[in-house]
Coordinates of C-alpha atoms in Angstrom, one line a residue:
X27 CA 7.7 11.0 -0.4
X28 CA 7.2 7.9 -2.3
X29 CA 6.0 8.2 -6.2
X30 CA 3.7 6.9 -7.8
X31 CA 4.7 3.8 -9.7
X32 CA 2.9 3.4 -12.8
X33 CA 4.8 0.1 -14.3
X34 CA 4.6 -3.3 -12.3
X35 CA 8.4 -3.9 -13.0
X36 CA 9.2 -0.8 -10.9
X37 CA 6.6 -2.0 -8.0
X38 CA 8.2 -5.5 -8.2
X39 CA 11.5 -3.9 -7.3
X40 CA 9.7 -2.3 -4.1
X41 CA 10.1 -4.0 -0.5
X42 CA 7.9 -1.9 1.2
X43 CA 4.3 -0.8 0.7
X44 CA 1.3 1.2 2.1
X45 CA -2.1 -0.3 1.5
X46 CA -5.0 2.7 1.4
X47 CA -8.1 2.2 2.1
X48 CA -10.6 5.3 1.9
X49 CA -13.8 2.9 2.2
X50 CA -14.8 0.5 3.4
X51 CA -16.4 -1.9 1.0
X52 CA -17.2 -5.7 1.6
X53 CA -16.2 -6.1 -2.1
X54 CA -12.6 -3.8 -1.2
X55 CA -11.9 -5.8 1.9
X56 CA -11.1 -9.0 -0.2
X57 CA -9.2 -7.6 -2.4
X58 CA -7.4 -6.2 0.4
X59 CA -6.8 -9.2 1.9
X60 CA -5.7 -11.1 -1.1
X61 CA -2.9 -8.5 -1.5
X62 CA -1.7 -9.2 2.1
X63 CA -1.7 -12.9 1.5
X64 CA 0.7 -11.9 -2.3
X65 CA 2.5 -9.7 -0.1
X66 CA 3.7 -12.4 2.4
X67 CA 4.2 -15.0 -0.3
X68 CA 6.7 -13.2 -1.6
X69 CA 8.2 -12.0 1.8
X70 CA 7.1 -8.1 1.1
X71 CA 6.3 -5.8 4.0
X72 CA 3.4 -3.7 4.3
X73 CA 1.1 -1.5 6.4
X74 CA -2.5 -0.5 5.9
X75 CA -3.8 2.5 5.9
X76 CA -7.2 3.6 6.7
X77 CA -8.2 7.0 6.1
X78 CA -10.7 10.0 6.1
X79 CA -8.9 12.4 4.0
X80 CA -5.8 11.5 1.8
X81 CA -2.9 14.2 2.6
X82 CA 0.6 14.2 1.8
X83 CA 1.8 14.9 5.2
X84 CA 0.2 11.8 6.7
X85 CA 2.0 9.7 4.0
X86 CA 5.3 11.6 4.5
X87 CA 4.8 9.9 8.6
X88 CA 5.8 6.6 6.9
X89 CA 9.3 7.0 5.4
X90 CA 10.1 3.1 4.6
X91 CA 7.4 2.8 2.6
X92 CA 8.4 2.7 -1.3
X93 CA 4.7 2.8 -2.9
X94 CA 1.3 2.7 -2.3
X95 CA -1.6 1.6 -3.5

């Protein structure tokens, strides 16, 4: 299971991360997508997540992924 990175010099070090989205928003979907667009600029990879309910055994499905946000 991935931890929880609280310092941005630890999540620069990451090559691969999970993008959670628990709603919806029009306001959430662009911030969304301008993390997609950093994420390929600097040659990162990432999946996104949309989901109901937050569990640990969902996340645990996803063993490359180094953090999420």
């Amino acid at each position: 299971m991935p931890l929880i990175i609280k310092g941005t010099t630890q999540a620069s070090e990451c090559k691969c991360f999970g993008i959670l989205i628990i709603t919806l928003l029009l306001n959430i979907l662009k911030c969304i997508q301008s993390m997609q667009i950093d994420f390929q600029k600097q040659s990162k990879k990432y999946f996104t997540f949309s989901m109901n309910r937050l569990n640990e055994a969902k996340l645990e499905n996803f063993p490359e992924i180094e953090a999420y946000i």
